[in-house]
Short mmCIF file of C-alpha atoms and ligand atoms in Angstrom, two decimals:
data_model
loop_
_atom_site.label_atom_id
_atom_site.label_comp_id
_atom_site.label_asym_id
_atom_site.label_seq_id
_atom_site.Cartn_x
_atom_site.Cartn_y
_atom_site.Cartn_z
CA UNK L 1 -30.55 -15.09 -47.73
CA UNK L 2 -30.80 -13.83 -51.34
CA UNK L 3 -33.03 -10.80 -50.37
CA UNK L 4 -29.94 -9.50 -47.71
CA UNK L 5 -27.78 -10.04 -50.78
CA UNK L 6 -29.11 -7.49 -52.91
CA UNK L 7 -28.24 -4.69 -50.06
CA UNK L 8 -25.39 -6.46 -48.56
CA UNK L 9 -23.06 -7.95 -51.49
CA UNK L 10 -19.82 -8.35 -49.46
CA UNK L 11 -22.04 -11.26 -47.33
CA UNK L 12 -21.66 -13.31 -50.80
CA UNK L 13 -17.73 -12.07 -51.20
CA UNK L 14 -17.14 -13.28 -47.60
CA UNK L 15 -18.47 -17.12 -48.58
CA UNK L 16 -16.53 -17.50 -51.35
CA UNK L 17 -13.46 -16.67 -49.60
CA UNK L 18 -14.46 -19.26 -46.86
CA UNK L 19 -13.96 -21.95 -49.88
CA UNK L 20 -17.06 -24.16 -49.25
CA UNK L 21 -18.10 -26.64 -50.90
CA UNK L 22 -21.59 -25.58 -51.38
CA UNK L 23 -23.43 -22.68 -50.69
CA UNK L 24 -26.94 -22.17 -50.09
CA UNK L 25 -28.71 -18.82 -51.84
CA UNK L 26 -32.58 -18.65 -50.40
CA UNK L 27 -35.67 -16.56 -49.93
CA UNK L 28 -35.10 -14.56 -53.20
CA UNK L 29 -33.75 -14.50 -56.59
CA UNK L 30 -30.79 -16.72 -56.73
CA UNK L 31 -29.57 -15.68 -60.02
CA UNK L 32 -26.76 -13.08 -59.45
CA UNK L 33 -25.30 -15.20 -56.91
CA UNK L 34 -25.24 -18.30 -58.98
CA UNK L 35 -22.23 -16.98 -61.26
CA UNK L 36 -20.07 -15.93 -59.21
CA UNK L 37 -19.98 -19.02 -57.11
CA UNK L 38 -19.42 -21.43 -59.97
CA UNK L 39 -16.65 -19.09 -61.01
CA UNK L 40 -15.12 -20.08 -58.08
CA UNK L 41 -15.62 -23.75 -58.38
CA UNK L 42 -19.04 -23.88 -55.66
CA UNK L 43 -22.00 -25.36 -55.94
CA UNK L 44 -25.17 -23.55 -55.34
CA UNK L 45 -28.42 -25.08 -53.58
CA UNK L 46 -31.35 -23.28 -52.66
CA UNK L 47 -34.13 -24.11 -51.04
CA UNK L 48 -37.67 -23.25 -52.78
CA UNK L 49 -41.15 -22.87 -51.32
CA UNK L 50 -43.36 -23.08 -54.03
CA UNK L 51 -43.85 -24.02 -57.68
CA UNK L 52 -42.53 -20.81 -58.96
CA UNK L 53 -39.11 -20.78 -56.80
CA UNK L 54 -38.95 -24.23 -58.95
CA UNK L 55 -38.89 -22.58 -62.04
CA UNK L 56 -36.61 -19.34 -60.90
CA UNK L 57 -33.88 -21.66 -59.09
CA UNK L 58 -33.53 -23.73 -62.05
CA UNK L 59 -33.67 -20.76 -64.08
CA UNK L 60 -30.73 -19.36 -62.55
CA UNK L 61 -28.52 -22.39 -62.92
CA UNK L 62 -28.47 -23.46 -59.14
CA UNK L 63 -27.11 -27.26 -59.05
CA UNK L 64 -29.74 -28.75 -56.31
CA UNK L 65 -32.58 -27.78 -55.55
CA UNK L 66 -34.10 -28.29 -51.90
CA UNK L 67 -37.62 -28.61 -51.39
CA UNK L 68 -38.24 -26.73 -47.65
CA UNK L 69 -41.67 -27.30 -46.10
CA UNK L 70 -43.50 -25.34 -43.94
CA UNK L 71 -42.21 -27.78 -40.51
CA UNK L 72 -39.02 -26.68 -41.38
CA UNK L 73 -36.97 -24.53 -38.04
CA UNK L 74 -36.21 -20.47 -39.30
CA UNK L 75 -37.44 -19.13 -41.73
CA UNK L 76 -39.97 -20.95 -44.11
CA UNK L 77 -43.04 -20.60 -46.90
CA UNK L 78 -46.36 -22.71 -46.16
CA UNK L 79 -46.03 -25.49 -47.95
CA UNK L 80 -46.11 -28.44 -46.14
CA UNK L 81 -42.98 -30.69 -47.16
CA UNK L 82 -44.25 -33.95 -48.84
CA UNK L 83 -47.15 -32.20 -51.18
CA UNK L 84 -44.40 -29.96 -51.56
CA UNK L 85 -41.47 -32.08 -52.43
CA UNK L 86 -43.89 -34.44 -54.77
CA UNK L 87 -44.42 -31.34 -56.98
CA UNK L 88 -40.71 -29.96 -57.04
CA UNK L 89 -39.59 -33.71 -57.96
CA UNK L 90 -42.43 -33.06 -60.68
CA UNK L 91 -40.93 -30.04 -61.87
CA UNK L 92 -37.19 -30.46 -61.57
CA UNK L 93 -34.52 -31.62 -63.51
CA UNK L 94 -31.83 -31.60 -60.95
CA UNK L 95 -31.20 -33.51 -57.95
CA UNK L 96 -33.98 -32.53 -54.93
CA UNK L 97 -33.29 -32.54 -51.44
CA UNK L 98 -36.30 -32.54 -48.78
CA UNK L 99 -36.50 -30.03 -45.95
CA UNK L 100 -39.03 -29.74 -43.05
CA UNK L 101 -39.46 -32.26 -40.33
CA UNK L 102 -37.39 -34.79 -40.67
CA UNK L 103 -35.71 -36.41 -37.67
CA UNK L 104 -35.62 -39.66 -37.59
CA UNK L 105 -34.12 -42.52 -40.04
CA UNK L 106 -36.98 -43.58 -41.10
CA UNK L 107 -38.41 -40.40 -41.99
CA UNK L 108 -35.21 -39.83 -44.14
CA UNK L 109 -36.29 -43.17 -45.40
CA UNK L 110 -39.56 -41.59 -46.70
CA UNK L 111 -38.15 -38.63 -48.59
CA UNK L 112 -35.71 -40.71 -50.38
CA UNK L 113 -38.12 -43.35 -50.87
CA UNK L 114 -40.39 -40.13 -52.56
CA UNK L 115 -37.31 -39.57 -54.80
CA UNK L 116 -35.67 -37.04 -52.94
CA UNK L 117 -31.81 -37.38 -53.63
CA UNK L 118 -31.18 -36.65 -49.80
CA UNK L 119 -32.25 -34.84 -46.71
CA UNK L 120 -31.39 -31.28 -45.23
CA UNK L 121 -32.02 -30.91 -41.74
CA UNK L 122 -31.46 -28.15 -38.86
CA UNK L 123 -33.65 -28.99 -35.83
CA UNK L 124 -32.40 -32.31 -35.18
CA UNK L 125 -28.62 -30.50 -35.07
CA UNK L 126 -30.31 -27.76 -32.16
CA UNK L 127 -29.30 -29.84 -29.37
CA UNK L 128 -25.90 -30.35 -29.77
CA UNK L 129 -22.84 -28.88 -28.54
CA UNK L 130 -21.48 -27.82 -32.00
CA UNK L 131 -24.15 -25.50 -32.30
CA UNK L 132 -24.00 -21.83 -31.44
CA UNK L 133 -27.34 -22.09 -28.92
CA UNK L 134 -26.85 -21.24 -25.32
CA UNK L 135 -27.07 -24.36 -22.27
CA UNK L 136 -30.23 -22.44 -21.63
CA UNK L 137 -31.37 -22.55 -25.38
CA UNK L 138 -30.68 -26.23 -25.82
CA UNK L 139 -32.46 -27.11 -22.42
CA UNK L 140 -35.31 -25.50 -24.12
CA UNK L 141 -35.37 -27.46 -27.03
CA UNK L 142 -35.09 -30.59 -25.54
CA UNK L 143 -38.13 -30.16 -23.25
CA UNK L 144 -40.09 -28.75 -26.53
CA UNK L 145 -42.99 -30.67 -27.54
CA UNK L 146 -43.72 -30.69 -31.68
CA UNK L 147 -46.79 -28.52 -30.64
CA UNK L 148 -44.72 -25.68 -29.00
CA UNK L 149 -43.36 -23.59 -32.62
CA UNK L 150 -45.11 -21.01 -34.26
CA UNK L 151 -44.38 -19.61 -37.61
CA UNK L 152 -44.49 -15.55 -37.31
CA UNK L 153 -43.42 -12.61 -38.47
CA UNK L 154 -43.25 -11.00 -34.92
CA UNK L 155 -39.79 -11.51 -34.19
CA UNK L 156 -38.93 -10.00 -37.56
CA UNK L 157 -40.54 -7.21 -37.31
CA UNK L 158 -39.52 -6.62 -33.92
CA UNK L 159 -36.11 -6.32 -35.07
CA UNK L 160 -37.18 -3.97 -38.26
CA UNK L 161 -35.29 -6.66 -40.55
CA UNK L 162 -36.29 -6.79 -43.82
CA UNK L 163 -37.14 -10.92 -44.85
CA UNK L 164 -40.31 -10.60 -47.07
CA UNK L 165 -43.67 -11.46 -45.81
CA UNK L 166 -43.97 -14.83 -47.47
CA UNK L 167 -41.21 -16.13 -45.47
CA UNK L 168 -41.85 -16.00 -41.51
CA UNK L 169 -39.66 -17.44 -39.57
CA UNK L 170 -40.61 -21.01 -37.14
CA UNK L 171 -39.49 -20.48 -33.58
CA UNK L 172 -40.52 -22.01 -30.01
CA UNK L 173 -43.58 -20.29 -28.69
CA UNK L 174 -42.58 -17.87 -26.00
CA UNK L 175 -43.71 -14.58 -24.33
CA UNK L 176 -43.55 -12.41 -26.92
CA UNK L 177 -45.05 -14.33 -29.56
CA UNK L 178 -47.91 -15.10 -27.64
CA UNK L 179 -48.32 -11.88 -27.08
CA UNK L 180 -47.73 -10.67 -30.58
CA UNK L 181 -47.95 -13.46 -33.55
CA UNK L 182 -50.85 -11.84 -35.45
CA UNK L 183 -50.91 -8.38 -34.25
CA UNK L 184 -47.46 -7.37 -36.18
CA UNK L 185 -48.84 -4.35 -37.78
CA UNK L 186 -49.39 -2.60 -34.19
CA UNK L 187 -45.85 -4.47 -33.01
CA UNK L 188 -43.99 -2.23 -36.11
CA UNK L 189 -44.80 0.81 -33.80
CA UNK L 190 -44.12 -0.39 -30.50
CA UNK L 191 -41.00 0.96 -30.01
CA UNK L 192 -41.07 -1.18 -26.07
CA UNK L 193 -41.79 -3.87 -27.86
CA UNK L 194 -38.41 -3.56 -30.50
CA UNK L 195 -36.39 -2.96 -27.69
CA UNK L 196 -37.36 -5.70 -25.66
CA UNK L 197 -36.91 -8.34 -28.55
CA UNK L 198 -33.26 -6.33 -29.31
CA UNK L 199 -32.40 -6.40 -25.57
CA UNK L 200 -33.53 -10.38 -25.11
CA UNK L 201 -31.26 -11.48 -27.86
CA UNK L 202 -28.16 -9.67 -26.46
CA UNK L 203 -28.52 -11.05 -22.89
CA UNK L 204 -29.85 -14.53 -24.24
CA UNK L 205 -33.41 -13.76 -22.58
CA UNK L 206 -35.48 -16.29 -24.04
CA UNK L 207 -39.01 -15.67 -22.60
CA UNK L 208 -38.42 -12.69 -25.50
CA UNK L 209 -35.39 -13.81 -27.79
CA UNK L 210 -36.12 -15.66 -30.68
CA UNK L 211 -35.12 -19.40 -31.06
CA UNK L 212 -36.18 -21.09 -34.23
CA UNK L 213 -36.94 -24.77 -34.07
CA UNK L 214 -39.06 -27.16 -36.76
CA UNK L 215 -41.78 -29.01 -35.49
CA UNK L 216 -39.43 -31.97 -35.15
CA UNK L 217 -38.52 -30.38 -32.04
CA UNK L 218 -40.30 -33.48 -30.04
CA UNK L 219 -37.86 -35.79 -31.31
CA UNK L 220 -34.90 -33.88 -30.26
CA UNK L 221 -35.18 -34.35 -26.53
CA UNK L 222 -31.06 -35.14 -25.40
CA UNK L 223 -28.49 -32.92 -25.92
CA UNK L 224 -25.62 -34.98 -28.53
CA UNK L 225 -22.89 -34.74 -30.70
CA UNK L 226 -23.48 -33.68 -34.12
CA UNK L 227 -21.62 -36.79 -35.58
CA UNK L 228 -23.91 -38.81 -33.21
CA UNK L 229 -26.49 -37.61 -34.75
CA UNK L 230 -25.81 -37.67 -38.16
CA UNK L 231 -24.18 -41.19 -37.47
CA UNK L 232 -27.96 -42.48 -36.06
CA UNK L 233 -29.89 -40.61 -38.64
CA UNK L 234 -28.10 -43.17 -41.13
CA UNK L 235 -28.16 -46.19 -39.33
CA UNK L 236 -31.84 -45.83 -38.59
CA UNK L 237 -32.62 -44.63 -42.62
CA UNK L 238 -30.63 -47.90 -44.18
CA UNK L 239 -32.45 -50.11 -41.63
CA UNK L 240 -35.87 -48.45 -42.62
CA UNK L 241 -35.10 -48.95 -46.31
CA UNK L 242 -34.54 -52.66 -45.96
CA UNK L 243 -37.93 -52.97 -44.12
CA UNK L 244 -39.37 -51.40 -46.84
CA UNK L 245 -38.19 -53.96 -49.21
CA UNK L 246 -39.36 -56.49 -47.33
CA UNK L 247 -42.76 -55.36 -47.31
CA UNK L 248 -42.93 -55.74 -51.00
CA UNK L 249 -41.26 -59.69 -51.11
CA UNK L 250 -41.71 -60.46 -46.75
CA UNK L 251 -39.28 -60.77 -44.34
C1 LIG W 1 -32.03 -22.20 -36.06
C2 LIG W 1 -32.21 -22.29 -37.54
C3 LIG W 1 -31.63 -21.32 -38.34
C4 LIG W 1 -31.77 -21.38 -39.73
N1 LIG W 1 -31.18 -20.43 -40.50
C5 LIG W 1 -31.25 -20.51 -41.86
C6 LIG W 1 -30.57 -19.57 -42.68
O1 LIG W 1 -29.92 -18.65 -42.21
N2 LIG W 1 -30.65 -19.72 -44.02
C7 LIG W 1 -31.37 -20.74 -44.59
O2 LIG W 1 -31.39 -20.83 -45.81
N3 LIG W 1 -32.03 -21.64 -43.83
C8 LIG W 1 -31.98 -21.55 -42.49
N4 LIG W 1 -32.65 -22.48 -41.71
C9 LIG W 1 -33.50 -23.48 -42.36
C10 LIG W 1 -32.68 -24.72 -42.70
O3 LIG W 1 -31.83 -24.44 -43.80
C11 LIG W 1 -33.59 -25.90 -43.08
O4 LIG W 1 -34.47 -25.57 -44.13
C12 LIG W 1 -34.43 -26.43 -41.94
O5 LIG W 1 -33.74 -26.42 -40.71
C13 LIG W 1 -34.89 -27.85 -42.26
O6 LIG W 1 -35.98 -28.26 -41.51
P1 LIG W 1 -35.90 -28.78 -39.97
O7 LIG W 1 -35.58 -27.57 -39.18
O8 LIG W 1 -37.26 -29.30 -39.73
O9 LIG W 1 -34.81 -29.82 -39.90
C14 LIG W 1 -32.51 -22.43 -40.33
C15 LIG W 1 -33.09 -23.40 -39.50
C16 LIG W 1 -32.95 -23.35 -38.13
C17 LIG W 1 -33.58 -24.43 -37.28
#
């Protein structure tokens, strides 16, 4: 998160030592995070929300560029992903990945077929072992219809953290966001209400806690290996492809 950089510059010091092979630098400027990763032989994504993160990624010197749309699980702008990824291809010079929704092969099949150069996903991965969610947590997003997420602010400023209005964050719907999405200016001074969201995280209480999910959350509904996942994802995106094909010369 570019924005916690600017406070918090050993976060960025810490990745580098982790030698990835990429790192992603979103939700603010990338720029003064750009150089010191390719000094250390990284690549740099980030994922942009609107025409103007476009032009300020590329700016900076990031390699790839991923276009998030609003769908997307965490935190997210309001752009909806295929208006929004049509108009980054538009503007970009660099290879575009497409963010926001998609969870099956064929819908994979659809970004690339758009021009993206790939996919990025993080709801289909909620359900799986690898991940850090609780049994409890990935219970819930299994039984989650694509209905059940709203994008707020409430949890955010529950917590006092600092993300920038323009990017709320995507979560299940839950007790405290229904009782709160939209009324975050009177949540700031609810000191009950802080505490409640602080306490839920720490004892995994999710009628309160947080727990970000796209609205692909429908389609993640068994609880799988990540290479499973991945592996179908594939599978199901080459065998789209070909169909496509043959809808231009028949089966
Ligand atoms: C639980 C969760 C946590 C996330 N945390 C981050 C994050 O810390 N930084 C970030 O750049 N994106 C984060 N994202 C957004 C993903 O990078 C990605 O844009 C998104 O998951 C893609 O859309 P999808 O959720 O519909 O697959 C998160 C997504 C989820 C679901």
């Amino acid at each position: 998160m570019a924005w916690a950089l600017a406070e918090r510059p050993e976060l960025l010091d810490a990745a580098v030592a982790a030698r990835p092979a990429l790192v992603s630098v979103s939700f603010g400027d990338p720029a003064p995070a750009v150089g010191p990763l390719h000094e250390a032989g990284i690549a740099v994504a980030a994922q942009v929300n609107t025409a103007d993160d476009v032009r300020r990624a590329q700016e900076a010197g990031v390699d790839l560029l991923v276009a998030q749309g609003t769908e997307a699980g965490g935190h997210t702008g309001h752009r909806a992903t295929l208006p929004l990824l049509q108009e980054v291809l538009a503007l970009a010079d660099r290879p575009v990945l497409a963010a926001g929704g998609i969870a099956t092969g064929a819908g994979i099949a659809a970004a690339l077929v758009a021009g993206a150069a790939g996919v990025w996903i993080g709801t289909p991965l909620l359900a799986c072992p690898e991940a850090l969610n609780s049994p409890a947590a990935r219970a819930r997003v299994c039984a989650a219809r694509g209905e059940d997420t709203v994008l707020t602010r409430a949890f955010d400023v529950a917590q006092g953290l600092a993300w920038p209005e323009r990017w709320p964050g995507r979560a299940l719907v839950n007790d405290f966001s229904r009782e709160w999405h939209g009324r975050e200016e009177e949540l700031a001074a609810d000191a009950e209400a802080t505490r409640r969201v602080v306490e839920a995280r720490r004892t995994g209480d999710l009628a309160a806690a947080p727990l970000y999910a796209g609205e692909s959350v429908g389609l993640v509904t068994a609880e799988r290996p990540a290479a499973d996942v991945v592996r179908d994802l594939a599978v199901g995106a080459e065998r789209a492809l070909r169909a496509a094909a043959d809808l231009l010369t028949g089966p």
